[in-house]
Each structure stands twice: as structure tokens, then as C-alpha cells.
Amino acid sequence: MPTPASPQLRFLLRGSSLLLVLLALWWWVLLSPMLAGMRLSTGALLWLLPGGRSASGVTVEPNGDWVLRVPIPESVAKQDAVQRAYGRAPGTPRALVRSFKLGIADRIPTFFTLGFPLFWALMLAAPRMPRLWRAVAGGTVLLAVLAQISLLLYTAYSIETTLRLATSALAVTLWSAAEYLNVNVVPYVAPIVIAPWLHTGLRAQIFSWNAASAPVAAPESAPLGEADKPRRGRYRGRK
Amino acid sequence: MPDANLTPSPAPQGPQMRMGRFVLLFGVSLAVLFGLLLAPPTEPAVIRFTRGLVTVSAALIRFFGGHAVAIGDLLENPVNHFAIQMAYGCNGAHVTILLWAAVLAFPASWMQKAKGLAAGTAAIHAVNLIRFISLFYVGQYNRAWFDFAHLYLWESLMMLDTLVIFWTWAYFVRKSGSTVHANAR
């Protein structure tokens, strides 16, 4: 089968094929260990929060959903909104609030790991470059950090909406926008921003700053010879 | 097309500086465009557009001999009553914004940018219609396959397509030489 001449088409075909393979690998092989790792790191981060040593943890329900026990700092626990949410009636003693139990559907952490197969497909579909595996490893670590941040942001948003901690309309709007972008945009957009950033060959092909800065105009007095004329219909990307 | 010879040539920007400028403009454009998408005043327009896409999808399916009716943002098969909804994030708006931000940040003439925005948007929505119609059929066949294709496969493919569309446009801009002119401004 002949190789497509256009680097864009070649990249699209290779990227799509790799994406199918890597998505299947991710779904059937890698997803479980990835989620286990994320549960472990989330548990460790919750443990590090103030009050986390006595009241924190991540468990998994039989249907796969996660249950996070998030420690609530005393300064937050004292707030009227939190006290009301925990059923404290006016005039009664303050309720002792140590943690918040939050259920998360299993598709949410799964979403946050979706960037990995897309990132790997983009990196492997691009032209070969020296130290490719180092760039792939660096991007994978970056995506893992991003996935963890996204999960924590989602957790914070879910707690905020349940306890209604934000009072101003602006704060509520900003929280909603952050949550929308966190769940619907970041998992898909991050890989296509990180891949060209780390893959110098791909970045050079897309942007070609050096080629763009090279002068293209010929001296006005010198007519172009036949050999110098741009050729129509010929692919010029190939050296 | 303006001639690069006629433009006074200031000190050329280095690749790193151009990349920095692109990243900055890309980030600002992304923030502004997503801000506009999520702003309450634009919601009715987005809903109308989404319903328009569902109507076009139903018309295309009927044109090719299939069974489908558009009910607001729902696409329904009148025979077995299977229906799928085109939700807020399923109308191709996210990837369109991504493409627009990249095109607006790339050094090119405004005419080239306008052509890139129009052609790129058309290409994205053509792919999105194929995506939506294919999901309509996959959903009638197997619910588990529908979830996988909807949440993971098609979304990733749309991102890949958007990157390739931008790359193709940037390639034609460079070929026409307008990048040089835009940089010299």
C-alpha cells in the first residue's frame, strides 16, 4: 500500500489507527492499574490534609463507584453553611464535623485517565525523534499529575455544591465554569497541547517557524528561471 | 496578496519568541472563547445551533433511507423509539473553540484566518455530524459500545482531527507566504 504523501494525512491515519489500538489497551489492560494508582495517590493526598490522619480514605463500592472521606478543617466545619448542612438547628450546640463522605461515579476518574492513550497515539504517530521515550515518559507523568489535580478539583467542587460554601453569584459562576472545563474539556485538550510541546519534531512540522522566517521573495530585477519557479501539484513538504 | 519585498523588515522574531507569542495568544483566545460559550446570554444561540445540528442529522439519515426524527435536541428512531440527545458538549463547540483559538493565535493575515476559521469549522462540524449519526446507529445496536464510542473513542478522534485541520491550514498559510508578512508587521 503506498504511503500517503501529505504529512498531515499520514499523521491522521497513523494517529487514528494507534488511537484505536491504545484505547483498547487502555480500556482492557491499563485502566484498572491506573485507577488503583489514582486511588492510592488520592488517599495519600487526603491523609496529608489537616485532620486527614484521623478521618480520610478512599474505598470502592461493589458497582465500581468511589467513596472519598475528605477531612474538613475545623475553620470550615464551624461555618454556618456546613453546620446547617449537617442538620444543626438554630440555638443548639455546634455539630462536630470531621469529614465529608463523597460518592463519585466510576466514570469520573476514568475520564481523567483518558488523556493517556490520546497522548501516546499523538507521540507515536509523529515523526521519530531522538529521546522519544523520554518525552513520552515526561508527558505521561505530567498527565498523571493533571489527572490527580482534576480529581481533587472535582472533589472540591462536589463538596462546595453540597455544602453551598460559595455565597456570591460570581463565585458560584466561577466554580461552575471550572468544573465544566475540568470534566468536559481538560481531559481531551491536555494531550493535544502537551504532545506538540514535548515532541520537537511534531512541533516543528506544525509550526515551522524557521521555514516561515526564511525570506521567500526573489530579487525584483531577476526573473525566475524555469527551475526556480514553484511547481504546481507537487508536494513541497518532502525534502 | 501583499509582497514581502514591499514591507519594511524589522528585526525578525526568533522561533522561541514566536512560540511564546502563539502560546500567550492561544491561552487568551481560549479563555475568552470558553467564557463566551459558558456565558448565560449565549446559551439560547447555542441551544438553537444544537437543535439545528440534530435537524440536519435527521434529514441526512432520511435522505439515505433511514428512519429518524428530530425532536428538539433529541434524535429519535420512530420505529423502535431509540433516542439520543445532543448535549451541550456534544455539538462540536469545544473543538471549534480550540481550533479558533489556535487559528487566531497563529501569525497570518486576517483573510487567511477568516478562511481558516470558516473551512476549519465546516470540516469539524462535518466530522461531528458523522460522529452523531454513527452514535445513533451504534446506540441501537449495543449500549456498552455506544458508551465507549461516545465518551472515549469519538471525543479523542475529534481532538486528533482538530489538530490535523489546524496543521493543514498552517501548512497552506506558510506555503502562501503570509506568515512572513504577518511576522513583519
Coordinates of C-alpha atoms in Angstrom, one line a residue:
Chain A
M1 CA 0.0 0.0 0.0
P2 CA 1.5 3.4 -1.0
T3 CA 2.4 5.8 1.8
P4 CA 0.2 9.0 1.8
A5 CA 2.3 11.9 0.5
S6 CA 0.9 14.6 2.8
P7 CA 2.4 14.6 6.3
Q8 CA -0.9 15.7 7.7
L9 CA -2.8 12.8 6.2
R10 CA -0.1 10.4 7.2
F11 CA -0.3 11.7 10.8
L12 CA -4.1 11.4 10.8
L13 CA -4.1 7.8 9.5
R14 CA -1.3 6.7 11.9
G15 CA -2.8 8.6 14.8
S16 CA -6.3 7.2 14.3
S17 CA -5.0 3.6 14.0
L18 CA -2.8 4.0 17.0
L19 CA -5.6 5.6 19.0
L20 CA -7.9 2.6 18.3
V21 CA -5.2 0.2 19.5
L22 CA -4.1 2.2 22.5
L23 CA -7.7 2.9 23.6
A24 CA -8.4 -0.8 23.5
L25 CA -5.2 -1.4 25.5
W26 CA -6.1 1.3 28.0
W27 CA -9.7 0.0 28.4
W28 CA -8.9 -3.7 28.8
V29 CA -5.5 -3.7 30.4
L30 CA -4.2 -0.4 31.8
L31 CA -7.4 1.2 33.2
S32 CA -7.6 -0.9 36.4
P33 CA -4.0 -0.4 37.5
M34 CA -4.3 3.3 36.6
L35 CA -7.4 3.7 38.7
A36 CA -5.8 1.8 41.5
G37 CA -2.8 4.1 41.4
M38 CA -5.0 7.1 41.4
R39 CA -6.9 5.8 44.4
L40 CA -3.7 5.3 46.2
S41 CA -2.4 8.8 45.5
T42 CA -5.8 10.4 46.3
G43 CA -5.8 8.5 49.6
A44 CA -2.3 9.8 50.3
L45 CA -3.2 13.4 49.5
L46 CA -6.3 13.3 51.7
W47 CA -4.2 11.8 54.5
L48 CA -1.8 14.8 54.2
L49 CA -4.7 17.3 54.6
P50 CA -5.3 18.9 58.0
G51 CA -7.2 16.3 60.1
G52 CA -6.6 13.7 57.4
R53 CA -4.7 11.3 59.7
S54 CA -7.9 10.5 61.7
A55 CA -10.6 10.9 59.1
S56 CA -9.7 10.2 55.4
G57 CA -9.7 7.4 52.9
V58 CA -10.9 6.1 49.5
T59 CA -13.0 3.0 49.2
V60 CA -14.6 1.3 46.2
E61 CA -18.3 0.3 46.1
P62 CA -19.3 -3.0 44.5
N63 CA -20.6 -1.2 41.4
G64 CA -17.1 0.5 41.0
D65 CA -18.1 3.9 42.3
W66 CA -15.6 5.6 44.6
V67 CA -16.3 6.9 48.1
L68 CA -14.0 9.6 49.3
R69 CA -13.8 10.5 53.0
V70 CA -12.5 14.1 52.9
P71 CA -11.3 15.7 56.1
I72 CA -12.9 19.0 56.8
P73 CA -10.7 21.6 58.5
E74 CA -12.1 23.0 61.8
S75 CA -12.3 26.5 60.3
V76 CA -14.6 25.3 57.6
A77 CA -16.5 23.0 59.9
K78 CA -17.5 25.9 62.0
Q79 CA -19.2 27.8 59.2
D80 CA -22.9 28.2 59.3
A81 CA -23.4 26.7 55.9
V82 CA -21.6 23.5 57.0
Q83 CA -23.4 23.3 60.3
R84 CA -26.8 23.7 58.5
A85 CA -25.9 21.0 56.0
Y86 CA -25.1 18.7 58.9
G87 CA -28.5 19.3 60.4
R88 CA -27.7 21.7 63.3
A89 CA -30.9 23.6 64.4
P90 CA -30.6 27.2 65.4
G91 CA -29.8 27.6 69.1
T92 CA -28.5 24.1 69.5
P93 CA -24.8 23.2 70.2
R94 CA -22.4 23.1 67.3
A95 CA -22.3 19.7 65.4
L96 CA -18.9 18.0 65.4
V97 CA -17.9 17.7 61.7
R98 CA -14.6 15.9 60.9
S99 CA -15.0 14.7 57.4
F100 CA -17.2 14.6 54.3
K101 CA -18.2 11.4 52.6
L102 CA -18.4 11.9 48.9
G103 CA -19.6 9.3 46.3
I104 CA -18.0 9.6 42.8
A105 CA -19.3 7.7 39.8
D106 CA -16.5 5.5 38.4
R107 CA -16.7 7.2 35.0
I108 CA -15.3 10.4 36.5
P109 CA -11.8 9.1 37.5
T110 CA -11.9 7.0 34.2
F111 CA -12.4 10.3 32.3
F112 CA -9.3 11.8 33.9
T113 CA -7.1 8.9 32.6
L114 CA -8.5 9.2 29.0
G115 CA -5.7 11.6 28.1
F116 CA -3.0 8.9 28.3
P117 CA -4.0 6.9 25.2
L118 CA -4.6 10.0 23.1
F119 CA -1.2 11.5 24.2
W120 CA 0.6 8.2 23.4
A121 CA -1.1 8.0 20.0
L122 CA -0.1 11.5 19.1
M123 CA 3.5 11.0 20.2
L124 CA 3.9 7.7 18.3
A125 CA 2.1 8.9 15.2
A126 CA 4.5 11.9 14.9
P127 CA 7.9 11.5 13.1
R128 CA 10.6 9.7 15.0
M129 CA 12.8 11.9 17.1
P130 CA 15.8 11.3 19.4
R131 CA 14.8 10.6 23.1
L132 CA 11.2 10.0 22.1
W133 CA 10.7 7.7 25.1
R134 CA 11.9 10.3 27.5
A135 CA 9.4 12.8 26.1
V136 CA 6.6 10.1 26.3
A137 CA 7.5 9.4 29.9
G138 CA 7.6 13.1 30.8
G139 CA 4.2 13.7 29.2
T140 CA 2.8 10.6 30.9
V141 CA 4.0 11.9 34.3
L142 CA 2.6 15.4 33.5
L143 CA -0.8 13.9 32.6
A144 CA -0.8 11.8 35.8
V145 CA -0.3 14.9 37.8
L146 CA -3.0 16.7 35.8
A147 CA -5.4 13.8 36.3
Q148 CA -4.8 14.0 40.1
I149 CA -5.4 17.7 40.2
S150 CA -8.6 17.3 38.1
L151 CA -9.9 14.7 40.6
L152 CA -9.2 16.9 43.5
L153 CA -10.8 19.9 41.8
Y154 CA -13.9 17.7 41.1
T155 CA -14.0 16.6 44.7
A156 CA -13.7 20.2 46.0
Y157 CA -16.5 21.3 43.6
S158 CA -18.8 18.5 44.7
I159 CA -18.3 19.3 48.3
E160 CA -18.8 23.0 47.6
T161 CA -22.1 22.5 45.8
T162 CA -23.3 20.1 48.5
L163 CA -22.5 22.4 51.4
R164 CA -23.1 25.6 49.5
L165 CA -20.0 27.3 50.7
A166 CA -19.8 29.9 47.9
T167 CA -22.2 32.7 48.6
S168 CA -21.6 35.3 45.8
A169 CA -23.0 34.8 42.3
L170 CA -19.6 35.3 40.8
A171 CA -18.0 32.6 43.0
V172 CA -20.8 30.2 42.0
T173 CA -20.3 31.0 38.3
L174 CA -16.6 30.6 38.5
W175 CA -16.9 27.2 40.3
S176 CA -19.4 26.0 37.7
A177 CA -17.1 27.1 34.8
A178 CA -14.1 25.5 36.4
E179 CA -16.0 22.2 36.9
Y180 CA -17.3 22.2 33.4
L181 CA -13.9 22.8 31.9
N182 CA -12.3 20.3 34.3
V183 CA -14.6 17.4 33.3
N184 CA -15.5 18.2 29.7
V185 CA -12.5 20.0 28.2
V186 CA -9.2 19.3 30.1
P187 CA -9.1 15.5 29.7
Y188 CA -9.4 15.9 25.9
V189 CA -7.5 19.1 25.3
A190 CA -4.4 18.4 27.5
P191 CA -2.9 15.7 25.3
I192 CA -3.1 17.7 22.1
V193 CA -1.4 20.7 23.8
I194 CA 1.2 18.6 25.7
A195 CA 2.2 16.4 22.7
P196 CA 3.4 19.2 20.3
W197 CA 5.0 20.9 23.3
L198 CA 7.2 17.8 24.1
H199 CA 7.6 16.4 20.6
T200 CA 10.0 18.8 18.9
G201 CA 9.6 17.1 15.5
L202 CA 5.8 17.4 15.6
R203 CA 6.0 21.0 16.8
A204 CA 8.5 21.9 14.0
Q205 CA 6.3 20.3 11.4
I206 CA 3.1 22.1 12.5
F207 CA 4.6 25.5 13.1
S208 CA 7.8 25.5 11.0
W209 CA 8.9 28.8 12.5
N210 CA 12.3 28.5 10.9
A211 CA 10.9 27.9 7.5
A212 CA 8.5 30.8 7.9
S213 CA 11.2 33.2 8.8
A214 CA 13.2 32.4 5.8
P215 CA 12.9 35.0 3.0
V216 CA 10.8 33.8 0.1
A217 CA 10.9 36.7 -2.3
A218 CA 13.3 36.8 -5.1
P219 CA 15.2 40.0 -6.2
E220 CA 12.8 42.1 -8.3
S221 CA 15.2 42.5 -11.2
A222 CA 16.0 38.8 -11.5
P223 CA 13.3 36.9 -13.4
L224 CA 12.7 33.4 -12.2
G225 CA 14.3 30.6 -14.2
E226 CA 12.2 27.6 -15.1
A227 CA 14.0 25.5 -12.5
D228 CA 13.2 28.1 -9.8
K229 CA 9.5 28.5 -10.5
P230 CA 7.2 27.0 -7.9
R231 CA 5.8 23.8 -9.3
R232 CA 2.1 23.3 -9.1
G233 CA 0.7 20.0 -8.0
R234 CA 4.0 18.8 -6.5
Y235 CA 4.2 18.1 -2.8
R236 CA 6.7 20.5 -1.3
G237 CA 6.9 19.2 2.2
R238 CA 9.2 16.4 1.2
K239 CA 12.9 17.0 1.2
Chain B
M1 CA -1.5 39.1 -1.7
P2 CA 1.0 41.6 -0.2
D3 CA 4.5 41.3 -1.4
A4 CA 7.1 40.6 1.3
N5 CA 9.6 42.8 -0.7
L6 CA 7.5 45.9 -0.2
T7 CA 7.3 45.5 3.6
P8 CA 9.9 47.2 5.7
S9 CA 11.7 44.3 7.5
P10 CA 12.1 44.9 11.2
A11 CA 14.3 42.5 13.3
P12 CA 12.9 39.0 12.7
Q13 CA 11.4 37.3 15.8
G14 CA 13.1 34.1 16.9
P15 CA 11.2 30.8 16.8
Q16 CA 11.1 30.8 20.6
M17 CA 9.6 34.3 20.8
R18 CA 7.0 33.4 18.1
M19 CA 6.1 30.2 20.0
G20 CA 5.8 32.2 23.2
R21 CA 3.6 34.7 21.4
F22 CA 1.5 31.9 20.0
V23 CA 1.1 30.2 23.4
L24 CA 0.1 33.5 25.0
L25 CA -2.5 34.4 22.3
F26 CA -3.8 30.8 22.3
G27 CA -4.4 30.9 26.0
V28 CA -6.1 34.3 25.9
S29 CA -8.3 33.3 23.0
L30 CA -9.2 30.0 24.6
A31 CA -10.2 31.8 27.9
V32 CA -12.2 34.4 26.0
L33 CA -14.0 31.9 23.7
F34 CA -14.8 29.5 26.5
G35 CA -16.0 32.4 28.6
L36 CA -18.4 33.4 25.8
L37 CA -19.6 29.8 25.4
L38 CA -20.4 29.4 29.0
A39 CA -21.9 32.9 29.4
P40 CA -25.7 32.8 30.0
P41 CA -26.5 35.3 27.1
T42 CA -25.0 32.9 24.5
E43 CA -27.0 29.9 25.8
P44 CA -30.1 30.4 23.6
A45 CA -27.9 30.7 20.5
V46 CA -26.0 27.5 21.4
I47 CA -29.3 25.6 22.0
R48 CA -30.7 26.8 18.6
F49 CA -27.5 25.7 16.9
T50 CA -27.5 22.3 18.6
R51 CA -31.1 21.7 17.6
G52 CA -30.2 22.7 14.1
L53 CA -27.5 20.0 14.0
V54 CA -30.0 17.4 15.2
T55 CA -32.4 18.5 12.4
V56 CA -29.7 18.2 9.8
S57 CA -28.7 14.8 11.2
A58 CA -32.3 13.6 10.9
A59 CA -32.6 14.9 7.4
L60 CA -29.4 13.2 6.3
I61 CA -30.5 9.9 7.8
R62 CA -33.8 10.1 6.0
F63 CA -32.1 11.2 2.7
F64 CA -30.1 7.9 2.9
G65 CA -33.2 5.8 3.6
G66 CA -33.0 5.6 7.3
H67 CA -35.6 6.4 10.0
A68 CA -35.1 9.4 12.2
V69 CA -37.0 12.4 13.5
A70 CA -35.6 15.5 15.3
I71 CA -37.5 16.4 18.5
G72 CA -35.6 19.5 19.9
D73 CA -32.2 18.2 20.8
L74 CA -33.3 14.6 20.6
L75 CA -32.7 12.3 17.5
E76 CA -35.3 9.5 17.6
N77 CA -35.9 6.4 15.6
P78 CA -39.7 6.4 15.1
V79 CA -39.7 2.6 14.6
N80 CA -38.0 1.4 17.8
H81 CA -38.2 4.8 19.7
F82 CA -34.5 4.7 20.5
A83 CA -33.3 8.3 21.0
I84 CA -30.1 10.1 21.7
Q85 CA -29.7 13.6 22.9
M86 CA -27.1 16.1 21.6
A87 CA -26.0 17.6 24.9
Y88 CA -24.2 20.9 25.4
G89 CA -20.7 19.4 25.0
C90 CA -21.7 17.1 22.0
N91 CA -22.3 19.9 19.5
G92 CA -18.6 20.3 18.5
A93 CA -18.4 23.6 20.3
H94 CA -15.3 22.6 22.3
V95 CA -13.2 21.5 19.4
T96 CA -14.4 24.5 17.3
I97 CA -13.2 26.8 20.1
L98 CA -9.9 25.0 20.3
L99 CA -9.4 25.4 16.5
W100 CA -10.5 29.1 16.6
A101 CA -8.0 29.9 19.4
A102 CA -5.2 28.2 17.5
V103 CA -6.0 29.9 14.2
L104 CA -6.4 33.3 15.9
A105 CA -3.1 32.9 17.7
F106 CA -1.2 31.8 14.6
P107 CA 0.7 34.6 12.6
A108 CA -1.3 35.0 9.4
S109 CA -3.2 37.7 7.6
W110 CA -6.8 38.3 8.7
M111 CA -8.1 37.0 5.4
Q112 CA -6.2 33.7 5.9
K113 CA -7.5 33.5 9.4
A114 CA -11.1 34.1 8.2
K115 CA -10.7 31.3 5.6
G116 CA -9.2 29.0 8.2
L117 CA -12.0 29.7 10.7
A118 CA -14.7 29.0 8.0
A119 CA -13.2 26.0 6.4
G120 CA -12.0 24.5 9.7
T121 CA -15.4 25.0 11.4
A122 CA -17.1 23.4 8.4
A123 CA -14.7 20.4 8.5
I124 CA -15.2 19.9 12.2
H125 CA -19.0 20.0 12.0
A126 CA -19.0 17.6 9.0
V127 CA -17.0 15.1 11.2
N128 CA -19.3 15.8 14.1
L129 CA -22.4 15.0 12.1
I130 CA -20.8 11.7 11.0
R131 CA -20.0 11.1 14.7
F132 CA -23.5 11.9 15.9
I133 CA -25.2 9.8 13.2
S134 CA -22.8 6.9 13.8
L135 CA -23.5 7.0 17.5
F136 CA -27.3 7.0 16.7
Y137 CA -26.8 3.6 15.0
V138 CA -24.2 2.2 17.4
G139 CA -26.6 3.0 20.3
Q140 CA -29.4 1.0 18.7
Y141 CA -27.1 -1.9 18.3
N142 CA -25.2 -2.1 21.6
R143 CA -25.4 0.2 24.7
A144 CA -21.9 -0.6 26.0
W145 CA -20.3 0.1 22.6
F146 CA -22.3 3.3 22.4
D147 CA -20.9 4.5 25.8
F148 CA -17.3 3.6 24.8
A149 CA -17.6 5.3 21.4
H150 CA -19.4 8.3 22.8
L151 CA -17.2 9.1 25.8
Y152 CA -13.8 7.9 24.7
L153 CA -13.3 7.0 21.0
W154 CA -15.1 9.8 19.1
E155 CA -14.0 12.5 21.5
S156 CA -10.4 11.6 21.1
L157 CA -10.8 11.3 17.3
M158 CA -12.3 14.7 17.2
M159 CA -9.3 16.1 19.0
L160 CA -6.9 14.4 16.6
D161 CA -8.9 15.7 13.6
T162 CA -8.8 19.3 15.0
L163 CA -5.1 19.1 15.4
V164 CA -4.7 17.9 11.8
I165 CA -7.2 20.6 10.5
F166 CA -5.1 23.3 12.1
W167 CA -1.8 21.8 10.9
T168 CA -3.2 21.6 7.3
W169 CA -4.3 25.3 7.5
A170 CA -1.0 26.4 8.9
Y171 CA 0.8 24.5 6.1
F172 CA -1.2 26.4 3.4
V173 CA -0.6 29.7 5.2
R174 CA 3.1 29.1 5.2
K175 CA 3.0 28.0 1.6
S176 CA 1.3 31.2 0.6
G177 CA 4.0 33.2 2.4
S178 CA 1.6 35.2 4.5
T179 CA 3.3 34.1 7.7
V180 CA 6.3 36.0 6.7
H181 CA 4.2 39.1 6.0
A182 CA 2.3 38.8 9.3
N183 CA 5.5 38.4 11.2
A184 CA 7.0 41.5 9.6
R185 CA 4.0 43.7 10.7

